[in-house]
């Protein structure tokens, strides 16, 4: 689990990766025009070595906490991790 933080210290993105975090962070930094290129990325303390299910639950918890920007929240994430559409319902 990782998060992207803006210059003011606000969490603007949360994500999961099973790869080396620095590689995923570099992809975000290279995604010009998305807003992700302007964030500082870091692994969330205590959120390493989680199962895939644990990581999805934590990601969704953070999405619920901060809210997605297109729905009036602060995250630039595109979707919920555990949305009804992704869960088949």
Tab-separated table of C-alpha atoms in Angstrom:
chain	number	residue	atom	x	y	z
A	1	UNK	CA	0.000	0.000	0.000
A	2	UNK	CA	1.225	3.442	-0.849
A	3	UNK	CA	-0.006	6.979	-1.024
A	4	UNK	CA	0.706	10.057	-3.074
A	5	UNK	CA	0.902	13.327	-1.165
A	6	UNK	CA	0.779	16.848	-2.588
A	7	UNK	CA	3.141	19.699	-1.678
A	8	UNK	CA	0.794	20.809	1.124
A	9	UNK	CA	0.885	17.352	2.729
A	10	UNK	CA	-2.581	16.234	1.631
A	11	UNK	CA	-3.168	12.614	0.616
A	12	UNK	CA	-4.272	12.745	-3.022
A	13	UNK	CA	-3.836	9.131	-4.155
A	14	UNK	CA	-3.813	5.676	-2.573
A	15	UNK	CA	-2.791	2.486	-4.302
A	16	UNK	CA	-1.635	-1.094	-4.137
A	17	UNK	CA	1.320	-2.643	-5.905
A	18	UNK	CA	2.875	-6.078	-5.736
A	19	UNK	CA	5.944	-4.782	-7.545
A	20	UNK	CA	8.888	-2.779	-6.261
A	21	UNK	CA	7.240	0.472	-5.086
A	22	UNK	CA	9.853	2.693	-6.757
A	23	UNK	CA	8.892	1.243	-10.160
A	24	UNK	CA	5.213	2.022	-9.603
A	25	UNK	CA	6.041	5.490	-8.296
A	26	UNK	CA	8.088	6.175	-11.447
A	27	UNK	CA	5.082	5.221	-13.600
A	28	UNK	CA	2.911	7.726	-11.742
A	29	UNK	CA	5.590	10.419	-12.045
A	30	UNK	CA	5.653	9.785	-15.797
A	31	UNK	CA	1.880	10.069	-16.212
A	32	UNK	CA	1.888	13.730	-17.239
A	33	UNK	CA	-1.495	15.421	-17.221
A	34	UNK	CA	-3.111	13.142	-14.640
A	35	UNK	CA	-2.085	15.036	-11.516
A	36	UNK	CA	-0.223	11.934	-10.342
A	37	UNK	CA	3.041	13.338	-11.702
A	38	UNK	CA	3.024	16.107	-9.081
A	39	UNK	CA	2.775	13.921	-5.984
A	40	UNK	CA	5.339	12.560	-3.546
A	41	UNK	CA	4.885	8.808	-3.145
A	42	UNK	CA	5.645	6.673	-0.125
A	43	UNK	CA	4.769	3.279	1.279
A	44	UNK	CA	2.232	3.566	4.109
A	45	UNK	CA	3.760	2.678	7.480
A	46	UNK	CA	2.625	-0.749	8.645
A	47	UNK	CA	1.092	-1.606	5.262
A	48	UNK	CA	3.763	-3.900	3.847
A	49	UNK	CA	3.413	-7.635	3.273
A	50	UNK	CA	-0.388	-7.571	3.297
A	51	UNK	CA	-2.417	-10.241	1.545
A	52	UNK	CA	-4.172	-9.081	-1.634
A	53	UNK	CA	-7.481	-9.077	0.254
A	54	UNK	CA	-6.054	-7.099	3.193
A	55	UNK	CA	-4.553	-4.547	0.804
A	56	UNK	CA	-7.859	-4.092	-1.071
A	57	UNK	CA	-9.745	-3.621	2.190
A	58	UNK	CA	-7.217	-1.043	3.418
A	59	UNK	CA	-7.259	0.751	0.061
A	60	UNK	CA	-11.061	0.916	0.125
A	61	UNK	CA	-11.008	2.123	3.744
A	62	UNK	CA	-8.711	4.995	2.725
A	63	UNK	CA	-10.845	5.768	-0.333
A	64	UNK	CA	-13.898	5.914	1.916
A	65	UNK	CA	-12.023	8.151	4.369
A	66	UNK	CA	-10.688	10.659	1.832
A	67	UNK	CA	-13.256	10.315	-0.959
A	68	UNK	CA	-12.695	10.348	-4.705
A	69	UNK	CA	-12.395	13.824	-6.216
A	70	UNK	CA	-15.033	13.258	-8.912
A	71	UNK	CA	-17.478	12.522	-6.063
A	72	UNK	CA	-16.470	15.556	-3.992
A	73	UNK	CA	-13.520	13.991	-2.145
A	74	UNK	CA	-9.802	14.733	-2.322
A	75	UNK	CA	-8.355	11.640	-4.058
A	76	UNK	CA	-7.510	11.633	-7.754
A	77	UNK	CA	-8.011	7.859	-7.870
A	78	UNK	CA	-10.216	6.850	-10.783
A	79	UNK	CA	-12.266	4.193	-8.989
A	80	UNK	CA	-13.069	2.428	-5.771
A	81	UNK	CA	-11.088	-0.718	-5.069
A	82	UNK	CA	-14.130	-2.668	-3.938
A	83	UNK	CA	-16.914	-1.062	-5.931
A	84	UNK	CA	-20.119	-2.959	-6.705
A	85	UNK	CA	-19.193	-2.966	-10.421
A	86	UNK	CA	-15.782	-4.539	-9.733
A	87	UNK	CA	-17.315	-7.073	-7.345
A	88	UNK	CA	-19.936	-8.168	-9.879
A	89	UNK	CA	-22.900	-6.611	-8.085
